[in-house]
Short mmCIF file of C-alpha atoms in Angstrom, two decimals:
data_model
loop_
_atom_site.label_atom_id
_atom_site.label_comp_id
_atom_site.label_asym_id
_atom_site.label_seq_id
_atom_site.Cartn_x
_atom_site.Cartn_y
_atom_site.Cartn_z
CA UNK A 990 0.00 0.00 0.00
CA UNK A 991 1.35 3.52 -0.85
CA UNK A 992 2.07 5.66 1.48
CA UNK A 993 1.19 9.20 2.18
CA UNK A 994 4.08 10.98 1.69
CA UNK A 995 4.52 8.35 -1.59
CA UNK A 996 1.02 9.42 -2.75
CA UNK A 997 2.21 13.25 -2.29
CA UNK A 998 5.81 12.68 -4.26
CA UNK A 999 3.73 11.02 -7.35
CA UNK A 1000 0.86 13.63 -7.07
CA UNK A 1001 3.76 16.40 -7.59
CA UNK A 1002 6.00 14.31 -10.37
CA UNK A 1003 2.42 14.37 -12.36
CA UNK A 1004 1.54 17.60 -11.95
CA UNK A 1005 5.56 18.49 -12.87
CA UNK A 1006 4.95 16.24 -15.70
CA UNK A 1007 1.87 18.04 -17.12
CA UNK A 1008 3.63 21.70 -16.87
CA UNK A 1009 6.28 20.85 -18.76
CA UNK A 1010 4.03 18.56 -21.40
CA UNK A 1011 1.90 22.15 -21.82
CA UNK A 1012 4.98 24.32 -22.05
CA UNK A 1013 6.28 21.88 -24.57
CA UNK A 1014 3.26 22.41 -26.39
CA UNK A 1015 3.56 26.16 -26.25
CA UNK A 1016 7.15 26.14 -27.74
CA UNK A 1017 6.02 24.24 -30.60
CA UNK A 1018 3.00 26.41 -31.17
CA UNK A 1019 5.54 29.32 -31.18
CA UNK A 1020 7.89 28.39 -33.09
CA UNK A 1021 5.16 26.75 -35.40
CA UNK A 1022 4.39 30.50 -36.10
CA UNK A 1023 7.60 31.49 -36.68
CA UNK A 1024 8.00 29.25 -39.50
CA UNK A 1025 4.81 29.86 -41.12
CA UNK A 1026 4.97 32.49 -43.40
CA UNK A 1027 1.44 32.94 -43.61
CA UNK A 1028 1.71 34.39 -40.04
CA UNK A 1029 1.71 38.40 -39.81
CA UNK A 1030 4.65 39.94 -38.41
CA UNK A 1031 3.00 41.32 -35.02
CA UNK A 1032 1.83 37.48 -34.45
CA UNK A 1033 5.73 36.11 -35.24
CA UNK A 1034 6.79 38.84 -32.94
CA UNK A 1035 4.48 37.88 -29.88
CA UNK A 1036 5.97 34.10 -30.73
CA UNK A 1037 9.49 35.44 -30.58
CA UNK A 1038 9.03 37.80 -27.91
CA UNK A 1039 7.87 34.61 -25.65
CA UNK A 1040 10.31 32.21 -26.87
CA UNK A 1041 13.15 34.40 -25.74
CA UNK A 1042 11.37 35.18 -22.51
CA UNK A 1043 11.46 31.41 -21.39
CA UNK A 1044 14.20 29.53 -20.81
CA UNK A 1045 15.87 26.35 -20.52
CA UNK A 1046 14.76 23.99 -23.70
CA UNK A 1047 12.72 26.54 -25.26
CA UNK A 1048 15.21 29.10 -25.47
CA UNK A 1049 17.42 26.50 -26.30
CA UNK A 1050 14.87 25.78 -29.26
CA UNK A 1051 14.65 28.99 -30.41
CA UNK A 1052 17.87 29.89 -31.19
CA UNK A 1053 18.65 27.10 -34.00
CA UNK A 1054 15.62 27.71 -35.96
CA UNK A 1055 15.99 31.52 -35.72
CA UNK A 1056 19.23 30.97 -37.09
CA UNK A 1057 17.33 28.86 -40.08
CA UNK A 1058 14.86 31.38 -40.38
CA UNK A 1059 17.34 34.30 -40.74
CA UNK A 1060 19.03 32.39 -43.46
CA UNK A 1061 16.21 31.60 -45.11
CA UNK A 1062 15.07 35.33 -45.09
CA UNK A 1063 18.77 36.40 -46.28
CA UNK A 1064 18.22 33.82 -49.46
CA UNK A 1065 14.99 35.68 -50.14
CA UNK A 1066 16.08 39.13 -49.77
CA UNK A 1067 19.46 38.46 -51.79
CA UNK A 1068 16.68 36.53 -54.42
CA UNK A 1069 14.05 39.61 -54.49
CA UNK A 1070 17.32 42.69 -54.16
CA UNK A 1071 18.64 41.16 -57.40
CA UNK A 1072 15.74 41.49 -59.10
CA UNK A 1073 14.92 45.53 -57.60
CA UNK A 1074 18.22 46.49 -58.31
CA UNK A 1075 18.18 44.91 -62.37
CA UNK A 1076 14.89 46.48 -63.07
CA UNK A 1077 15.41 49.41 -61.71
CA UNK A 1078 18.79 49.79 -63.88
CA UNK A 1079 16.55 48.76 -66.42
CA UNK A 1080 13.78 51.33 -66.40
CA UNK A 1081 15.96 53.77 -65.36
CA UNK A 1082 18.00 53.79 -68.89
CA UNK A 1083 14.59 53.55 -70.74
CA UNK A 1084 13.59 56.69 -68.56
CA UNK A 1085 16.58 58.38 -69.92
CA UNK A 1086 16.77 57.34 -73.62
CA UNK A 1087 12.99 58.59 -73.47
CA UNK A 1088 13.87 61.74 -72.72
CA UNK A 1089 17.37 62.81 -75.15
CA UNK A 1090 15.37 64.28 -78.13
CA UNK A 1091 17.27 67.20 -80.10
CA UNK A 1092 15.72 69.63 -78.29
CA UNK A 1093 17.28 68.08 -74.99
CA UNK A 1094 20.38 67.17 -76.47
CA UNK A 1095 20.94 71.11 -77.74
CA UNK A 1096 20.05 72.66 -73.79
CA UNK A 1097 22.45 70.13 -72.10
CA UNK A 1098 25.38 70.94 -74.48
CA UNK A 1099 24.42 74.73 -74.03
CA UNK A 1100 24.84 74.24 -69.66
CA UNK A 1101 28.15 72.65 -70.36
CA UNK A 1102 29.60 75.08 -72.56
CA UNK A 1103 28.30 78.05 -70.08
CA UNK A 1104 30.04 76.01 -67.15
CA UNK A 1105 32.91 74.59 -69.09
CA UNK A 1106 33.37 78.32 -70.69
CA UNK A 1107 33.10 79.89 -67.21
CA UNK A 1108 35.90 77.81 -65.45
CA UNK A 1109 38.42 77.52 -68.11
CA UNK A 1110 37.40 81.61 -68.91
CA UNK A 1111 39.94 84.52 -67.50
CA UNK A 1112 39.37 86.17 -64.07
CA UNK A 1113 37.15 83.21 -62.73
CA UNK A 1114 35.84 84.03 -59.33
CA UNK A 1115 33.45 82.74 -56.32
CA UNK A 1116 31.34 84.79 -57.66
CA UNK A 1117 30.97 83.77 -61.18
CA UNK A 1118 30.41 80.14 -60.16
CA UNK A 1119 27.61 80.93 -57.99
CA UNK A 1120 25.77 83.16 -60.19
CA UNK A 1121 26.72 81.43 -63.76
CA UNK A 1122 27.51 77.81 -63.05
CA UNK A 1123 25.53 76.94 -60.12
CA UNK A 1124 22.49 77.27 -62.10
CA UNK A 1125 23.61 75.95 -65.13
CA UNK A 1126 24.76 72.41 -63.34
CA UNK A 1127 21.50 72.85 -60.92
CA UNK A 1128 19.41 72.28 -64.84
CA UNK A 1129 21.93 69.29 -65.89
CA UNK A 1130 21.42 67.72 -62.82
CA UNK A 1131 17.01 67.81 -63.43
CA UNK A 1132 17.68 67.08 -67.08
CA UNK A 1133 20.99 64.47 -66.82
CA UNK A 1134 19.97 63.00 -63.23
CA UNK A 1135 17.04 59.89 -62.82
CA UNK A 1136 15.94 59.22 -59.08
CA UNK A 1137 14.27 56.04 -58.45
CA UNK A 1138 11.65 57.80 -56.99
CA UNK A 1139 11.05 58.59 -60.51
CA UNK A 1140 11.53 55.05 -61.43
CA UNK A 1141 8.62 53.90 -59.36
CA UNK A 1142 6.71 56.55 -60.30
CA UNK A 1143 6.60 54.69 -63.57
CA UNK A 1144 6.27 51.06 -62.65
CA UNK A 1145 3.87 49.81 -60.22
CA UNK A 1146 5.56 46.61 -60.70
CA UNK A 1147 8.99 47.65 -59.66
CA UNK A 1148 7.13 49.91 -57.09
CA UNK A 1149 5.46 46.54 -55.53
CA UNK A 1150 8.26 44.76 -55.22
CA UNK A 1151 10.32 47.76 -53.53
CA UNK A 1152 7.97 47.48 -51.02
CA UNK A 1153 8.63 43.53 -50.88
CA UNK A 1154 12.25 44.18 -50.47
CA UNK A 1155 11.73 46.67 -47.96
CA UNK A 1156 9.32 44.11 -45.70
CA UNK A 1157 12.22 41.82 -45.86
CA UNK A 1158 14.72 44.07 -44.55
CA UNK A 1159 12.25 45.23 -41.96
CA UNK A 1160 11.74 41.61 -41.10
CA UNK A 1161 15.23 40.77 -41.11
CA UNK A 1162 16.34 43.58 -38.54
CA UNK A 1163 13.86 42.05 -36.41
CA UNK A 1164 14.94 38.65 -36.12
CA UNK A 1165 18.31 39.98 -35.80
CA UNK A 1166 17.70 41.68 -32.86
CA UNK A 1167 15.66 38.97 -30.98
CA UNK A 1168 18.80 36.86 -32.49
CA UNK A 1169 21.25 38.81 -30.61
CA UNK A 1170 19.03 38.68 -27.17
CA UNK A 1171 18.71 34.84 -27.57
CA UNK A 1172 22.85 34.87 -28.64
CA UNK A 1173 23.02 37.16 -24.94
CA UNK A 1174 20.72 34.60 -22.92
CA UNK A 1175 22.53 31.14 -24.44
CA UNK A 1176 25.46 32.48 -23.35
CA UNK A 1177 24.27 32.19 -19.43
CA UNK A 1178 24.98 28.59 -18.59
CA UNK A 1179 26.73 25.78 -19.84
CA UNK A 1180 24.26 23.84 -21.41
CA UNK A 1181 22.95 26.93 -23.47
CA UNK A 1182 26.46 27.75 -24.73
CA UNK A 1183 26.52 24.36 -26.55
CA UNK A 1184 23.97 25.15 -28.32
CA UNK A 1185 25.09 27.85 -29.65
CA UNK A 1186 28.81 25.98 -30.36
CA UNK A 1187 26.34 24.16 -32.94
CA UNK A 1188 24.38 27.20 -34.66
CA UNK A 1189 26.35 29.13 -37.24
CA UNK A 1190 25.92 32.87 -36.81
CA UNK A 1191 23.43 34.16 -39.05
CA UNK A 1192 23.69 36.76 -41.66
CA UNK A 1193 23.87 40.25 -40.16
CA UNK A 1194 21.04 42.14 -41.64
CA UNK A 1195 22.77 45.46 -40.19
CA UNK A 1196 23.47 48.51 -42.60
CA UNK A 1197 21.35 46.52 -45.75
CA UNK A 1198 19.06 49.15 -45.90
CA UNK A 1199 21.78 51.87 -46.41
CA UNK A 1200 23.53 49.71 -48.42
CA UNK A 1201 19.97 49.40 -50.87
CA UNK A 1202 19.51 52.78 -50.81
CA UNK A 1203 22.91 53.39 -52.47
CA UNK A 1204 23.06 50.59 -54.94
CA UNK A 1205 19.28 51.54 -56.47
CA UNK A 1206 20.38 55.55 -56.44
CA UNK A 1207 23.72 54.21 -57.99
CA UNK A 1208 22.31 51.94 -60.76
CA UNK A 1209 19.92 55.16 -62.09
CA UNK A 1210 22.72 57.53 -62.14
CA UNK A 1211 24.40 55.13 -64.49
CA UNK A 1212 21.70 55.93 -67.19
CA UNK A 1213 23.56 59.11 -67.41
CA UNK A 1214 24.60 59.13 -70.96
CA UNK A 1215 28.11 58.64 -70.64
CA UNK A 1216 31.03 56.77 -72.59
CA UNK A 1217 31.53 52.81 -72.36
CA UNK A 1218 34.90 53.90 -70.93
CA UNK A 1219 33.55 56.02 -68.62
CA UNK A 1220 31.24 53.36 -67.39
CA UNK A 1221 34.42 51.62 -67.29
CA UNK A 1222 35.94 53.34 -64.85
CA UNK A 1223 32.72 53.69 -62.64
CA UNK A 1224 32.01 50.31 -62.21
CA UNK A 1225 36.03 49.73 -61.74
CA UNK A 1226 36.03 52.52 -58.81
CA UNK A 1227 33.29 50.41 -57.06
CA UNK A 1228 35.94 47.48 -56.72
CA UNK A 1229 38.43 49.50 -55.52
CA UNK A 1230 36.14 50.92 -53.39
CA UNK A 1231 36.97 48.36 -50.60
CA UNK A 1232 41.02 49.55 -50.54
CA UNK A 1233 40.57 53.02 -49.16
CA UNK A 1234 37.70 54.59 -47.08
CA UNK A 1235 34.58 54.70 -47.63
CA UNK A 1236 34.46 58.61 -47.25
CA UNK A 1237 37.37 58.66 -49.78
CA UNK A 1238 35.04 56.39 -51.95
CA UNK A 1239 32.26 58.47 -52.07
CA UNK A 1240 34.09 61.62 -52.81
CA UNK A 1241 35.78 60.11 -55.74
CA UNK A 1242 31.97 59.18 -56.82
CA UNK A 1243 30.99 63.46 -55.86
CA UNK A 1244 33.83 64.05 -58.03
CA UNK A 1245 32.67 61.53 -61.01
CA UNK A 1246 28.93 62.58 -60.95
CA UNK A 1247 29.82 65.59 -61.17
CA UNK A 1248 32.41 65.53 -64.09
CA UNK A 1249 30.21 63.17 -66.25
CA UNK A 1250 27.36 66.16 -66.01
CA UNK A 1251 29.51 68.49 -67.71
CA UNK A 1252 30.43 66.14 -69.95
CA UNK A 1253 33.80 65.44 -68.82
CA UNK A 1254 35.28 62.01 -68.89
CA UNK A 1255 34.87 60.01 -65.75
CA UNK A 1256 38.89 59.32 -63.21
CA UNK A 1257 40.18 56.59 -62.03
CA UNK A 1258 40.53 56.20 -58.38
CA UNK A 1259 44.41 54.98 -58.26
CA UNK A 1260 44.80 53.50 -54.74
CA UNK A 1261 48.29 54.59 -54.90
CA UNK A 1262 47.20 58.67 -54.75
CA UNK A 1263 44.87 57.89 -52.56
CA UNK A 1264 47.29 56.42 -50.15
CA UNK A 1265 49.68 59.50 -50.87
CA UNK A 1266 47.06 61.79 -49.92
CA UNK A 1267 45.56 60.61 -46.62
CA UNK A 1268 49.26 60.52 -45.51
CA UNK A 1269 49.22 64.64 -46.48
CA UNK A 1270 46.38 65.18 -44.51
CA UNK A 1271 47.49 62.84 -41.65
CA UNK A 1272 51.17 64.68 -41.91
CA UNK A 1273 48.69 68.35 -41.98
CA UNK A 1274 46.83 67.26 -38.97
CA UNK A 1275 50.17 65.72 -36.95
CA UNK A 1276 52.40 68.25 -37.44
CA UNK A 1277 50.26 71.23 -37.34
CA UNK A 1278 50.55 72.61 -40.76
CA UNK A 1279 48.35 73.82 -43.64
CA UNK A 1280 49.96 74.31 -47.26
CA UNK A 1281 51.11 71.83 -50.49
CA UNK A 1282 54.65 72.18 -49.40
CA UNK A 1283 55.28 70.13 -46.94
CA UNK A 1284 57.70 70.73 -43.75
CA UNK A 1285 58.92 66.65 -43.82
CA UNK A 1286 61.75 65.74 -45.75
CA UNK A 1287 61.49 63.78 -48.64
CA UNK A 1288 57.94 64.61 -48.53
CA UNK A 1289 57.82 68.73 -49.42
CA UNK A 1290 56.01 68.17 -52.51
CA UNK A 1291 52.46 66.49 -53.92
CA UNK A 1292 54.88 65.22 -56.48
CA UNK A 1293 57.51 63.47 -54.03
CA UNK A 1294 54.84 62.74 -52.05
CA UNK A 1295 52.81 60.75 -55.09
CA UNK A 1296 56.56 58.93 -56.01
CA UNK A 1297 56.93 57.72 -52.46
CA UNK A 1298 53.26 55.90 -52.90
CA UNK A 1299 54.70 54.42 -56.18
CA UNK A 1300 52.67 56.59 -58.42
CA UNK A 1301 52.97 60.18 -60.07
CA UNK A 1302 50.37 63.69 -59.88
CA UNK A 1303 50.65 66.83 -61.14
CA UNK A 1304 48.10 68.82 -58.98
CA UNK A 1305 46.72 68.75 -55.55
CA UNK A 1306 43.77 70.12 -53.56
CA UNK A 1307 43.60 70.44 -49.73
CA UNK A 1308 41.23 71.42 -47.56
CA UNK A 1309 40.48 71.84 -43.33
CA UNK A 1310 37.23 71.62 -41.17
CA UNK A 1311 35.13 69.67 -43.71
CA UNK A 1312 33.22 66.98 -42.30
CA UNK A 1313 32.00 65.00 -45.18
CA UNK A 1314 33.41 64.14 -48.64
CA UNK A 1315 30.64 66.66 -49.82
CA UNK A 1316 31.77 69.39 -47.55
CA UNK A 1317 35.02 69.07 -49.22
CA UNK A 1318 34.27 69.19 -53.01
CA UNK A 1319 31.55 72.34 -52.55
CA UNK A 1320 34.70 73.87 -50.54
CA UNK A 1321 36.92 73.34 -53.67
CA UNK A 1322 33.92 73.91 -56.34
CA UNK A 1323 33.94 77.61 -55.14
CA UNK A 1324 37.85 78.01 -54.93
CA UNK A 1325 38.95 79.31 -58.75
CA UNK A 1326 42.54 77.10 -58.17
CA UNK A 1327 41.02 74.37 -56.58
CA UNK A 1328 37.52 74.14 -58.96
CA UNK A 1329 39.70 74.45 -62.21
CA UNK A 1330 41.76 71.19 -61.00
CA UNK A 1331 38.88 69.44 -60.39
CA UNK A 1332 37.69 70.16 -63.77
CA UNK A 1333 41.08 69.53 -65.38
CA UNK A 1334 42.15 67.29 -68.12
CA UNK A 1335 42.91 63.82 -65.97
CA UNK A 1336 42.73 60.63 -65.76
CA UNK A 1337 43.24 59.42 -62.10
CA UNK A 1338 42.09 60.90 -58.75
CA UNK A 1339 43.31 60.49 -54.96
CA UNK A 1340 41.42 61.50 -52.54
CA UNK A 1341 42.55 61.50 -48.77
CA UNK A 1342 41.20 61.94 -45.51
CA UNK A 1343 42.57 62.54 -42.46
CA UNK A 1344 39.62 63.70 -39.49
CA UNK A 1345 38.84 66.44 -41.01
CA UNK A 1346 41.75 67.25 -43.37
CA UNK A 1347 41.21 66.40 -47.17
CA UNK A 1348 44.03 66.53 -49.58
CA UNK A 1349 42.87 65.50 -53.45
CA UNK A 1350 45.42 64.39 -55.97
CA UNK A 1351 45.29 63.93 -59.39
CA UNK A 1352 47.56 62.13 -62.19
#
């Protein structure tokens, strides 16, 4: 016969038994939602936001198939992007060859003349940039520039599946985050930390929607009408994109855009300059100076500076207090010296940054 305090031990193991049996059930109900895509976000974030409240086995749970999930998403998003970003490049040349009939053709070569004519002109001046060709490059930039604002505008269909893309990333920067709370609460014990030994960190969904935003503006200023060679060199820039900063990058781009709207040829970011350059500004900054001729031996001049690097230039721009890439070229743009370089006949460009000292080089 079973005892009382027998009767009382079984009585409790049941009861144990049936809690855990429930909240068994409940982690498979959540995380049956988090797979199924049919489910609307605020239901898969209820699911997530009491999967990572629990712990033991259901946390435990959670964190491999969030890792799936993530992946999944990332194959999906890479899938969909692809497609955005090729019609998109698409519609926006159509956009463009739409719109070059003579009578365009005859008022963009007029702006670049009047700019063109303006800085290689006698007596150029702050002035005469501002009043003669900031307008004129204001027009080429409506007539020369497509948005993909103007894109959509166009195509419902590309417009739709924007909005598809941007879900995703939405979706994706959720996950992540409940991926990295999950990552935090793993880490607490022993057993939780082998679980994680066995989950491969999941794609990092941080900075995609920046990076979107400049690919798709990127992609329509390519239907500027522009040389194969100078699409050359654009899409060649963008490798060499990842050997100097991205701040140097994007000035190099400034510079570009800006050069291919007055119907200049496109320059070649040479790593080399580029190198040569941040070490002016980093030598400016260091040894408290401010000119092209430089104080260091060896060094007193862009074009010493430029052999050291294993390269060659035969102009140079600086600049102090700037603190973007854009700062910098709308400080040279209204400098006669410094605009007229900018402008020049080249074919390779440097820029380097140092804080907030900018030297430009070109070759």
């Amino acid at each position: 016969m079973t005892s009382m305090r027998g009767s009382k031990l079984i009585g409790i193991l049941l009861i144990a038994a049936l809690l855990s049996a429930a909240s068994s059930d409940e982690v498979d109900g959540h995380l049956k939602t988090l797979r199924d895509r049919r489910m609307t976000a605020h239901e898969k974030v209820a699911a997530l936001e009491a999967l990572v409240t629990t712990e033991g086995v259901g946390l435990r749970r959670l964190g491999p198939v969030l890792a799936k999930e993530m992946d999944r998403l990332e194959r999906e998003l890479t899938k969909e992007r692809s497609r955005l970003v090729r019609g998109v490049s698409a519609a926006a040349h159509r956009l463009m060859r739409a719109r070059q009939t003579p009578r365009f053709l005859a008022e963009v070569a007029t702006l670049q003349e009047k700019v063109l004519g303006v800085t290689r002109g006698s007596g150029l001046t702050k002035e005469k940039i501002r009043q003669v060709s900031d307008p004129a490059v204001a027009r080429l930039d409506e007539l020369l520039t497509v948005s993909p604002d103007q894109v959509f505008d166009r195509d419902e269909q590309l417009e739709e599946t924007s909005f598809r893309v941007w879900e995703l990333i939405d979706e994706a920067g959720i996950l992540w985050s409940y991926w990295e709370r999950t990552r935090a609460a793993l880490e607490q014990d022993d057993e939780g930390k082998r679980t994680l030994a066995r989950i491969e960190t999941p794609w990092n969904p941080t900075g995609a929607e920046e990076a979107l935003i400049a690919e798709l503006r990127f992609q329509t200023e390519m239907a500027t009408p522009m040389s194969k060679s100078d699409r050359k060199v654009l899409l060649k820039n963008i490798e060499l994109a990842t050997e100097i900063s991205a701040s140097e990058a994007e000035g190099n781009l400034i510079l570009n855009r800006l050069r291919l709207r007055l119907g200049l040829p496109a320059v070649l970011t040479d790593v080399k300059l580029c190198e040569a350059a941040r070490g002016h500004s980093t030598d400016m900054k260091e040894h408290d100076f401010f000119s092209h001729t430089s104080p260091l031996a060896g060094k007193e001049s862009f074009g010493q500076r430029a052999a050291l690097a294993g390269t060659s230039a035969h102009s140079e721009n600086i600049a102090f207090g700037q603190g973007s890439p854009q700062a910098a070229i709308d400080a040279w743009w209204y400098s006669p010296g410094h605009h007229k370089n900018m402008l020049g006949s080249h074919g390779r460009v440097g820029l380097g940054r140092f804080e907030s000292h900018w030297t430009q080089m070109f070759g």
